[in-house]
Amino acid sequence: MEEMRQEIVGETQNFINVNEQAPLIQRISVIKILNINRELLVSKIKNTQCILDSLIKAEYFSNEDVEIATQFPTQSDKVRKILELVASKGEEVAEYFLFILYQVSDAFVDLIPWFKEIHYQPSEQIKSKPVVNSDPVSQYIGKLRHELIRDTKFMVSYAQKEESMFEDVYAETLIELLDKNNDILGNVTSTSDIFNENGVINEDAETVFITGDAGVGKSILLQKLQNSWAKKEIGTDIKFLFRFRCRMFSTFKKE
């Protein structure tokens, strides 16, 4: 199965070399992609409700189709039946199924690397179809993103005591990567590198510690990270981003 998946990726990349601008639907059968990556999709898709809601909204599924798919007790069996029904209805429905997973990315975040791997690009026809996001986790993440975009839109200038548009005044910060002995290992070339999977002090990179003298731009850097995450401009699979000030903990009283 893994060899077949590698074959489909290689075949897709060959098509891309011929015509990089053509949508995936014009380069390779979407049904073939679904069939070869069937078990991957079964293991990664945890919520089927927004898929079914969208398929009904787009009039690709009937109420009877939904009843057939939801009669199974386990989530994996439901996904298998949905894939079977989708494949039986043709290429357009198969591409729309992929488009749902792609569009509601916060609900299917584990599939983001896979979409990059197959170079997925929806066709203009499919992009015009409605997608229903009824996934509660995705809705909550969307609320977080909306609040962070709003709250990080402006930057306060302490000298002039006025607000400025953050994007207008932000300048890239020079960030050095240090080891546990405070020896410089090099510069961080982009904010995405801060969330690299390979850690220095903590090998699993579970904690990112940003330090520096007062006024060097630590708070501004964090505001930039929040703003970029909210706009999906930063290459990371972070699902939730909650912000707080460390000084707030000084107000807690020990019992």
XYZ file of N, CA and C in Angstrom:
765
model
N 0.835 -1.206 0.000
C 0.000 0.000 0.000
C 0.870 1.256 0.000
N 1.960 1.232 0.780
C 2.843 2.394 0.829
C 3.498 2.626 -0.527
N 3.874 1.527 -1.227
C 4.465 1.660 -2.562
C 3.473 2.266 -3.528
N 2.200 1.920 -3.390
C 1.158 2.481 -4.256
C 0.990 3.966 -3.992
N 1.054 4.376 -2.684
C 0.946 5.789 -2.349
C 2.103 6.577 -2.926
N 3.304 6.017 -2.875
C 4.467 6.678 -3.452
C 4.307 6.808 -4.963
N 3.706 5.795 -5.564
C 3.484 5.831 -7.011
C 2.542 6.963 -7.396
N 1.466 7.135 -6.605
C 0.494 8.177 -6.923
C 1.097 9.553 -6.758
N 1.948 9.733 -5.740
C 2.618 11.023 -5.545
C 3.561 11.292 -6.707
N 4.324 10.272 -7.097
C 5.246 10.446 -8.217
C 4.527 10.758 -9.502
N 3.393 10.090 -9.713
C 2.615 10.336 -10.921
C 2.062 11.748 -10.928
N 1.587 12.198 -9.750
C 1.079 13.563 -9.641
C 2.169 14.574 -9.941
N 3.371 14.355 -9.410
C 4.469 15.284 -9.618
C 4.878 15.329 -11.087
N 4.780 14.192 -11.789
C 5.094 14.172 -13.216
C 4.131 15.055 -13.984
N 2.856 15.002 -13.614
C 1.877 15.861 -14.259
C 2.167 17.325 -13.973
N 2.593 17.612 -12.748
C 2.896 18.992 -12.367
C 4.043 19.532 -13.212
N 5.027 18.697 -13.500
C 6.151 19.137 -14.310
C 5.703 19.522 -15.714
N 4.644 18.852 -16.204
C 4.143 19.153 -17.539
C 3.331 20.433 -17.535
N 2.470 20.580 -16.526
C 1.609 21.754 -16.466
C 1.338 22.087 -15.015
N 2.177 22.918 -14.418
C 2.087 23.214 -12.999
C 0.850 24.016 -12.652
N 0.268 24.716 -13.617
C -0.865 25.575 -13.335
C -2.189 24.820 -13.408
N -2.212 23.639 -13.989
C -3.457 22.904 -14.146
C -3.923 22.354 -12.803
N -5.234 22.448 -12.511
C -5.744 21.885 -11.267
C -5.527 20.377 -11.232
N -5.489 19.823 -10.029
C -5.238 18.401 -9.861
C -6.262 17.560 -10.608
N -7.514 18.007 -10.662
C -8.565 17.247 -11.303
C -8.266 17.026 -12.783
N -7.465 17.905 -13.387
C -7.113 17.772 -14.788
C -5.865 16.933 -14.997
N -5.161 16.588 -13.911
C -3.903 15.881 -14.062
C -4.001 14.407 -13.719
N -4.920 14.060 -12.824
C -4.990 12.680 -12.360
C -6.378 12.428 -11.782
N -6.832 11.196 -11.835
C -8.149 10.837 -11.326
C -8.212 11.024 -9.819
N -9.185 11.797 -9.358
C -9.351 12.012 -7.927
C -9.837 10.732 -7.255
N -10.669 9.978 -7.949
C -11.130 8.704 -7.399
C -9.942 7.780 -7.155
N -8.970 7.801 -8.057
C -7.772 6.984 -7.882
C -7.004 7.427 -6.644
N -6.919 8.729 -6.434
C -6.232 9.250 -5.241
C -6.938 8.771 -3.977
N -8.277 8.837 -3.961
C -9.033 8.407 -2.794
C -8.856 6.910 -2.532
N -8.857 6.128 -3.605
C -8.731 4.677 -3.442
C -7.358 4.288 -2.899
N -6.309 4.887 -3.429
C -4.957 4.537 -3.004
C -4.663 5.034 -1.595
N -5.252 6.164 -1.228
C -5.022 6.740 0.104
C -6.182 6.451 1.046
N -6.918 5.425 0.751
C -8.131 5.092 1.506
C -7.861 4.936 3.009
N -6.905 4.098 3.364
C -6.652 3.841 4.780
C -6.061 5.063 5.493
N -5.291 5.853 4.766
C -4.780 7.104 5.342
C -5.937 8.014 5.719
N -6.895 8.169 4.810
C -8.042 9.026 5.064
C -8.890 8.471 6.202
N -9.050 7.151 6.238
C -9.837 6.523 7.309
C -9.213 6.802 8.669
N -7.894 6.783 8.735
C -7.210 6.990 10.010
C -7.156 8.453 10.425
N -7.213 9.373 9.478
C -7.058 10.796 9.792
C -8.380 11.545 9.948
N -9.439 11.065 9.345
C -10.727 11.769 9.413
C -11.444 11.357 10.696
N -11.588 12.292 11.610
C -12.187 12.023 12.913
C -13.622 12.529 13.025
N -14.012 13.398 12.120
C -15.350 13.987 12.174
C -15.988 13.892 10.798
N -17.127 13.243 10.717
C -17.801 13.078 9.423
C -19.026 13.979 9.274
N -19.430 14.646 10.355
C -20.675 15.403 10.292
C -20.609 16.547 9.285
N -19.519 17.327 9.307
C -19.434 18.458 8.368
C -19.276 17.961 6.925
N -18.689 16.778 6.758
C -18.592 16.186 5.412
C -19.977 15.872 4.884
N -20.777 15.205 5.709
C -22.136 14.832 5.296
C -23.009 16.075 5.098
N -22.886 17.050 6.001
C -23.673 18.286 5.867
C -23.351 19.001 4.563
N -22.066 19.024 4.203
C -21.653 19.700 2.969
C -22.122 18.942 1.728
N -22.028 17.628 1.756
C -22.459 16.817 0.615
C -23.954 16.960 0.366
N -24.735 17.089 1.442
C -26.173 17.319 1.285
C -26.439 18.728 0.770
N -25.729 19.709 1.326
C -25.899 21.104 0.919
C -25.606 21.282 -0.571
N -24.584 20.578 -1.065
C -24.215 20.669 -2.476
C -25.061 19.753 -3.353
N -26.002 19.027 -2.731
C -26.924 18.118 -3.422
C -26.200 16.964 -4.113
N -25.088 16.540 -3.504
C -24.388 15.357 -3.999
C -24.841 14.104 -3.259
N -25.291 14.276 -2.024
C -25.795 13.184 -1.207
C -27.269 13.402 -0.920
N -28.005 12.300 -0.832
C -29.400 12.348 -0.407
C -29.480 11.972 1.071
N -30.641 12.149 1.654
C -30.829 11.752 3.050
C -30.624 10.251 3.217
N -30.977 9.509 2.176
C -30.770 8.059 2.213
C -29.285 7.723 2.257
N -28.476 8.458 1.494
C -27.023 8.245 1.523
C -26.471 8.483 2.921
N -26.953 9.525 3.572
C -26.489 9.846 4.923
C -26.873 8.738 5.892
N -28.081 8.227 5.772
C -28.526 7.140 6.647
C -27.661 5.895 6.455
N -27.293 5.613 5.211
C -26.453 4.449 4.924
C -25.079 4.625 5.570
N -24.530 5.845 5.472
C -23.179 6.100 5.989
C -23.123 6.127 7.506
N -24.194 6.571 8.132
C -24.171 6.753 9.591
C -24.679 5.540 10.368
N -25.048 4.479 9.669
C -25.576 3.302 10.364
C -24.481 2.473 11.042
N -23.223 2.748 10.693
C -22.123 1.962 11.242
C -21.731 2.486 12.612
N -21.355 1.599 13.532
C -21.063 2.016 14.910
C -19.740 2.741 15.081
N -18.748 2.440 14.252
C -17.432 3.056 14.422
C -17.205 4.158 13.393
N -16.380 5.134 13.790
C -16.075 6.255 12.902
C -15.341 5.790 11.655
N -14.415 4.866 11.791
C -13.643 4.392 10.642
C -14.535 3.720 9.613
N -15.526 2.956 10.062
C -16.444 2.308 9.119
C -17.334 3.333 8.428
N -17.694 4.385 9.146
C -18.472 5.459 8.522
C -17.673 6.126 7.400
N -16.395 6.390 7.669
C -15.543 7.025 6.660
C -15.396 6.115 5.447
N -15.205 4.819 5.678
C -15.073 3.869 4.563
C -16.324 3.869 3.685
N -17.483 3.885 4.319
C -18.730 3.889 3.548
C -18.908 5.206 2.787
N -18.544 6.330 3.419
C -18.623 7.618 2.719
C -17.709 7.616 1.502
N -16.498 7.107 1.658
C -15.573 7.023 0.527
C -16.139 6.151 -0.579
N -16.769 5.070 -0.202
C -17.376 4.169 -1.189
C -18.501 4.862 -1.947
N -19.360 5.576 -1.217
C -20.469 6.290 -1.848
C -19.967 7.417 -2.743
N -18.953 8.143 -2.261
C -18.391 9.248 -3.032
C -17.808 8.738 -4.349
N -17.042 7.651 -4.285
C -16.418 7.095 -5.492
C -17.466 6.615 -6.489
N -18.597 6.122 -5.995
C -19.645 5.608 -6.886
C -20.368 6.712 -7.637
N -20.217 7.964 -7.156
C -20.949 9.076 -7.764
C -20.122 9.864 -8.771
N -18.845 9.495 -8.958
C -18.057 10.105 -10.020
C -17.001 11.100 -9.555
N -16.258 11.603 -10.546
C -15.101 12.463 -10.292
C -15.467 13.777 -9.612
N -16.559 14.386 -10.037
C -16.915 15.691 -9.480
C -17.204 15.592 -7.985
N -17.941 14.556 -7.592
C -18.247 14.367 -6.177
C -16.979 14.023 -5.399
N -16.097 13.236 -6.021
C -14.837 12.876 -5.365
C -13.980 14.111 -5.120
N -13.924 15.011 -6.108
C -13.130 16.227 -5.913
C -13.764 17.132 -4.870
N -15.095 17.180 -4.855
C -15.761 17.993 -3.849
C -15.498 17.450 -2.449
N -15.452 16.139 -2.314
C -15.125 15.523 -1.031
C -13.745 15.980 -0.556
N -12.757 15.967 -1.468
C -11.425 16.466 -1.115
C -11.470 17.937 -0.758
N -12.285 18.690 -1.475
C -12.378 20.135 -1.232
C -12.912 20.422 0.163
N -13.841 19.604 0.650
C -14.358 19.775 2.017
C -13.223 19.625 3.022
N -12.438 18.563 2.861
C -11.314 18.324 3.779
C -10.300 19.450 3.713
N -10.097 19.996 2.516
C -9.123 21.062 2.297
C -9.630 22.392 2.850
N -10.908 22.661 2.657
C -11.475 23.945 3.053
C -11.633 24.044 4.559
N -12.067 22.975 5.192
C -12.243 22.970 6.642
C -10.972 22.378 7.253
N -9.861 23.017 6.992
C -8.548 22.472 7.365
C -8.363 22.373 8.874
N -8.997 23.257 9.637
C -8.851 23.207 11.092
C -9.497 21.949 11.679
N -10.470 21.397 10.969
C -11.115 20.172 11.432
C -10.326 18.934 11.018
N -9.536 19.081 9.955
C -8.761 17.952 9.436
C -7.294 18.344 9.318
N -6.762 18.884 10.404
C -5.404 19.433 10.398
C -4.360 18.347 10.120
N -4.666 17.095 10.471
C -3.713 16.012 10.235
C -3.534 15.705 8.757
N -4.427 16.217 7.919
C -4.341 15.970 6.484
C -3.615 17.085 5.733
N -3.254 18.157 6.422
C -2.581 19.276 5.759
C -1.288 18.841 5.078
N -0.405 18.077 5.756
C 0.820 17.624 5.079
C 0.527 16.768 3.852
N -0.531 15.970 3.924
C -0.889 15.117 2.786
C -1.342 15.942 1.582
N -2.112 16.995 1.826
C -2.542 17.864 0.726
C -1.334 18.515 0.048
N -0.339 18.883 0.847
C 0.881 19.445 0.271
C 1.633 18.390 -0.536
N 1.603 17.166 -0.043
C 2.320 16.069 -0.698
C 1.754 15.772 -2.081
N 0.430 15.812 -2.215
C -0.193 15.505 -3.511
C -0.414 16.756 -4.357
N 0.038 17.914 -3.838
C -0.079 19.187 -4.575
C -1.535 19.478 -4.951
N -2.411 19.323 -3.981
C -3.832 19.520 -4.266
C -4.141 20.974 -4.588
N -4.935 21.154 -5.628
C -5.401 22.481 -6.026
C -6.817 22.343 -6.567
N -7.827 22.870 -5.878
C -9.218 22.698 -6.337
C -9.482 23.444 -7.631
N -10.366 22.888 -8.425
C -10.755 23.539 -9.678
C -11.682 24.708 -9.377
N -11.816 25.606 -10.320
C -12.691 26.765 -10.141
C -14.136 26.335 -9.954
N -14.547 25.277 -10.643
C -15.916 24.788 -10.506
C -16.200 24.321 -9.086
N -15.271 23.565 -8.522
C -15.464 23.036 -7.183
C -15.383 24.149 -6.139
N -14.519 25.135 -6.348
C -14.382 26.233 -5.378
C -15.657 27.058 -5.252
N -16.526 26.974 -6.239
C -17.786 27.721 -6.184
C -18.855 26.989 -5.381
N -18.563 25.750 -4.994
C -19.536 24.955 -4.242
C -19.500 25.333 -2.760
N -20.669 25.347 -2.100
C -20.701 25.698 -0.668
C -20.137 24.579 0.193
N -19.463 24.954 1.267
C -18.958 23.997 2.249
C -19.508 24.385 3.610
N -20.115 23.436 4.293
C -20.716 23.671 5.598
C -19.729 23.254 6.682
N -19.312 24.211 7.488
C -18.410 23.902 8.593
C -19.227 23.744 9.869
N -19.623 22.514 10.157
C -20.395 22.231 11.360
C -19.548 21.550 12.422
N -18.221 21.558 12.222
C -17.322 20.959 13.200
C -17.103 21.934 14.350
N -17.446 21.567 15.586
C -17.347 22.516 16.717
C -15.924 22.942 17.030
N -14.956 22.022 16.894
C -13.561 22.382 17.167
C -13.074 23.398 16.148
N -13.386 23.151 14.873
C -12.986 24.075 13.813
C -13.636 25.445 14.004
N -14.887 25.459 14.427
C -15.579 26.723 14.676
C -14.914 27.499 15.803
N -14.491 26.772 16.843
C -13.821 27.434 17.963
C -12.469 27.991 17.539
N -11.724 27.227 16.735
C -10.437 27.713 16.231
C -10.646 28.945 15.361
N -11.707 28.929 14.560
C -12.024 30.092 13.740
C -12.302 31.318 14.587
N -12.979 31.110 15.730
C -13.241 32.221 16.648
C -11.938 32.745 17.225
N -11.019 31.840 17.602
C -9.722 32.262 18.122
C -8.956 33.081 17.090
N -8.953 32.604 15.858
C -8.241 33.325 14.796
C -8.830 34.716 14.592
N -10.147 34.801 14.589
C -10.811 36.094 14.398
C -10.437 37.065 15.517
N -10.428 36.586 16.747
C -10.100 37.453 17.889
C -8.645 37.903 17.838
N -7.738 37.012 17.441
C -6.321 37.374 17.385
C -6.045 38.367 16.257
N -6.704 38.191 15.127
C -6.543 39.164 14.036
C -6.989 40.549 14.495
N -8.086 40.582 15.201
C -8.601 41.859 15.719
C -7.657 42.465 16.755
N -7.182 41.631 17.684
C -6.389 42.146 18.808
C -4.942 42.455 18.433
N -4.456 41.913 17.318
C -3.065 42.170 16.916
C -2.985 43.095 15.701
N -4.079 43.719 15.367
C -4.110 44.585 14.191
C -3.278 45.847 14.392
N -3.250 46.363 15.630
C -2.553 47.616 15.917
C -1.392 47.377 16.886
N -0.421 48.263 16.817
C 0.702 48.235 17.740
C 0.811 49.605 18.390
N 0.906 49.605 19.714
C 0.967 50.859 20.452
C 2.396 51.392 20.448
N 2.554 52.660 20.086
C 3.853 53.312 20.145
C 3.966 54.021 21.494
N 4.863 53.524 22.354
C 4.979 54.108 23.696
C 5.537 55.527 23.646
N 6.296 55.827 22.607
C 6.865 57.167 22.498
C 5.801 58.195 22.124
N 4.940 57.799 21.159
C 3.942 58.748 20.669
C 2.564 58.528 21.287
N 2.423 57.445 22.075
C 1.157 57.157 22.730
C 0.009 57.070 21.728
N 0.269 56.435 20.584
C -0.783 56.278 19.583
C -0.662 54.911 18.937
N -1.739 54.477 18.310
C -1.759 53.172 17.678
C -1.364 53.284 16.212
N -0.589 52.309 15.762
C -0.190 52.237 14.360
C -0.567 50.865 13.826
N -0.818 50.795 12.536
C -1.118 49.505 11.925
C 0.100 48.603 12.062
N -0.110 47.420 12.614
C 1.004 46.525 12.909
C 1.794 46.181 11.648
N 1.101 45.861 10.566
C 1.776 45.459 9.332
C 2.605 46.603 8.739
N 2.229 47.850 9.041
C 2.942 49.002 8.467
C 4.264 49.269 9.172
N 4.368 48.905 10.429
C 5.557 49.273 11.205
C 6.416 48.068 11.594
N 5.918 46.861 11.392
C 6.695 45.684 11.816
C 7.910 45.478 10.914
N 9.025 45.191 11.528
C 10.260 44.857 10.799
C 10.774 43.527 11.331
N 11.320 42.705 10.449
C 11.811 41.392 10.857
C 12.866 41.528 11.958
N 12.769 40.673 12.943
C 13.675 40.695 14.083
C 14.825 39.717 13.865
N 16.028 40.124 14.236
C 17.173 39.219 14.171
C 17.115 38.292 15.381
N 16.935 37.014 15.122
C 16.792 36.030 16.188
C 17.957 35.052 16.123
N 18.636 34.875 17.243
C 19.747 33.933 17.312
C 19.318 32.682 18.068
N 19.768 31.542 17.585
C 19.463 30.278 18.217
C 20.609 29.905 19.149
N 20.279 29.673 20.435
C 21.296 29.383 21.446
C 21.147 27.955 21.949
N 22.274 27.364 22.341
C 22.205 26.059 22.973
C 22.132 26.235 24.488
N 22.191 25.140 25.240
C 22.025 25.225 26.690
C 23.171 25.948 27.386
N 24.284 26.146 26.678
C 25.422 26.883 27.230
C 25.442 28.339 26.768
N 24.347 28.761 26.105
C 24.218 30.110 25.562
C 25.194 30.389 24.426
N 25.689 29.347 23.792
C 26.522 29.518 22.600
C 25.617 29.674 21.385
N 25.997 30.588 20.498
C 25.175 30.884 19.325
C 25.340 29.768 18.287
N 24.216 29.188 17.877
C 24.222 28.129 16.865
C 23.909 28.657 15.473
N 23.479 29.904 15.400
C 23.117 30.496 14.118
C 21.879 31.353 14.264
N 21.427 31.922 13.149
C 20.247 32.776 13.163
C 19.005 32.002 12.729
N 17.869 32.402 13.264
C 16.585 31.862 12.825
C 16.155 32.660 11.607
N 16.030 31.988 10.466
C 15.789 32.702 9.205
C 14.349 33.155 9.028
N 13.415 32.485 9.671
C 12.009 32.880 9.547
C 11.268 32.510 10.813
N 10.124 33.138 11.024
C 9.337 32.863 12.225
C 8.844 31.417 12.240
N 8.661 30.812 11.062
C 8.219 29.420 11.008
C 9.244 28.488 11.634
N 10.530 28.861 11.548
C 11.590 28.008 12.098
C 11.526 27.905 13.612
N 10.847 28.855 14.240
C 10.721 28.817 15.699
C 9.970 27.561 16.125
N 9.086 27.088 15.266
C 8.286 25.906 15.580
C 8.809 24.657 14.893
N 10.104 24.661 14.600
C 10.724 23.493 13.993
C 10.587 22.284 14.910
N 10.465 21.106 14.309
C 10.252 19.883 15.092
C 11.492 19.461 15.881
N 12.660 19.943 15.499
C 13.898 19.552 16.178
C 14.288 20.609 17.196
N 14.354 20.216 18.469
C 14.705 21.148 19.522
C 16.194 21.168 19.800
N 16.619 22.126 20.588
C 18.026 22.258 20.976
C 18.199 21.774 22.409
N 17.600 22.492 23.356
C 17.655 22.073 24.755
C 16.656 20.931 24.987
N 15.461 21.097 24.465
C 14.445 20.059 24.532
C 14.355 19.405 23.160
N 14.810 18.159 23.042
C 14.915 17.513 21.736
C 13.584 17.390 21.022
N 12.502 17.308 21.780
C 11.178 17.189 21.174
C 10.582 18.545 20.802
N 11.308 19.605 21.105
C 10.865 20.972 20.760
C 9.468 21.268 21.297
N 9.185 20.813 22.504
C 7.863 21.021 23.079
C 7.706 22.420 23.681
N 8.826 23.062 24.000
C 8.784 24.388 24.617
C 9.696 25.333 23.853
N 9.168 26.516 23.541
C 9.970 27.548 22.881
C 10.188 28.674 23.879
N 11.426 28.995 24.164
C 11.762 30.030 25.141
C 12.433 31.190 24.409
N 11.816 32.358 24.484
C 12.331 33.555 23.824
C 12.831 34.511 24.895
N 14.097 34.899 24.811
C 14.680 35.778 25.824
C 15.447 36.907 25.146
N 15.662 37.984 25.869
C 16.378 39.131 25.313
C 16.261 40.326 26.244
N 17.104 41.319 26.004
C 17.063 42.532 26.826
C 15.757 43.281 26.615
N 15.445 44.146 27.548
C 14.228 44.950 27.453
C 14.281 45.835 26.213
N 13.183 45.831 25.483
C 13.077 46.714 24.318
C 13.611 46.146 23.023
N 14.082 44.882 23.012
C 14.647 44.334 21.772
C 13.571 43.827 20.821
N 12.339 43.658 21.326
C 11.252 43.262 20.438
C 10.623 41.915 20.732
N 10.751 41.424 21.961
C 10.166 40.123 22.302
C 8.642 40.152 22.173
N 8.017 41.177 22.738
C 6.560 41.276 22.696
C 6.064 41.456 21.265
N 6.797 42.243 20.481
C 6.415 42.459 19.087
C 6.529 41.160 18.293
N 7.572 40.383 18.573
C 7.735 39.096 17.897
C 6.565 38.171 18.221
N 6.166 38.125 19.481
C 5.039 37.286 19.873
C 3.746 37.766 19.218
N 3.597 39.077 19.102
C 2.417 39.609 18.424
C 2.420 39.203 16.954
N 3.597 39.197 16.339
C 3.722 38.778 14.953
C 3.355 37.304 14.798
N 3.810 36.471 15.720
C 3.494 35.042 15.663
C 1.994 34.819 15.802
N 1.369 35.561 16.709
C -0.077 35.439 16.882
C -0.815 35.862 15.625
N -0.407 36.984 15.057
C -1.055 37.508 13.857
C -0.884 36.558 12.675
N 0.311 36.002 12.519
C 0.581 35.092 11.408
C -0.194 33.789 11.555
N -0.274 33.280 12.799
C -1.047 32.054 13.022
C -2.519 32.288 12.714
N -3.041 33.417 13.146
C -4.451 33.723 12.922
C -4.772 33.835 11.436
N -3.827 34.320 10.653
C -4.032 34.478 9.204
C -3.573 33.261 8.413
N -3.152 32.213 9.104
C -2.668 30.975 8.473
C -1.462 31.243 7.574
N -0.621 32.163 8.002
C 0.554 32.524 7.207
C 1.833 31.873 7.719
N 1.731 31.123 8.783
C 2.914 30.520 9.378
C 2.835 29.006 9.234
N 3.943 28.405 8.839
C 3.968 26.977 8.579
C 4.068 26.155 9.840
N 2.946 25.895 10.485
C 2.924 25.101 11.714
C 1.587 24.409 11.824
N 1.578 23.266 12.505
C 0.327 22.546 12.701
C -0.266 22.805 14.077
N 0.077 23.937 14.677
C -0.490 24.315 15.973
C -2.006 24.467 15.829
N -2.752 23.747 16.663
C -4.202 23.778 16.563
C -4.815 24.939 17.336
N -4.261 25.224 18.515
C -4.805 26.289 19.350
C -3.688 27.232 19.770
N -4.014 28.507 19.861
C -3.062 29.490 20.344
C -3.776 30.380 21.355
N -3.377 30.243 22.615
C -3.956 31.055 23.684
C -2.891 32.033 24.174
N -3.244 33.275 24.333
C -2.258 34.265 24.767
C -2.584 34.761 26.178
N -1.541 34.994 26.934
C -1.675 35.537 28.288
C -0.362 36.203 28.664
N -0.395 37.037 29.651
C 0.796 37.706 30.158
C 1.282 36.973 31.410
N 2.580 36.679 31.460
C 3.131 35.945 32.602
C 2.930 36.691 33.913
N 2.891 38.030 33.832
C 2.745 38.824 35.067
C 1.394 38.579 35.744
N 0.436 38.019 34.979
C -0.871 37.760 35.572
C -0.765 36.704 36.683
N 0.260 35.838 36.599
C 0.395 34.800 37.613
C 0.819 35.380 38.964
N 1.379 36.566 38.938
C 1.801 37.191 40.205
C 0.609 37.614 41.041
N -0.572 37.659 40.417
C -1.771 38.042 41.150
C -2.412 36.864 41.866
N -1.945 35.649 41.539
C -2.514 34.468 42.187
C -1.958 34.347 43.611
N -2.791 33.956 44.510
C -2.384 33.803 45.900
C -2.329 32.319 46.258
N -1.257 31.952 46.946
C -1.144 30.576 47.396
C -2.044 30.348 48.601
N -2.720 29.240 48.574
C -3.609 28.931 49.692
C -2.832 28.240 50.812
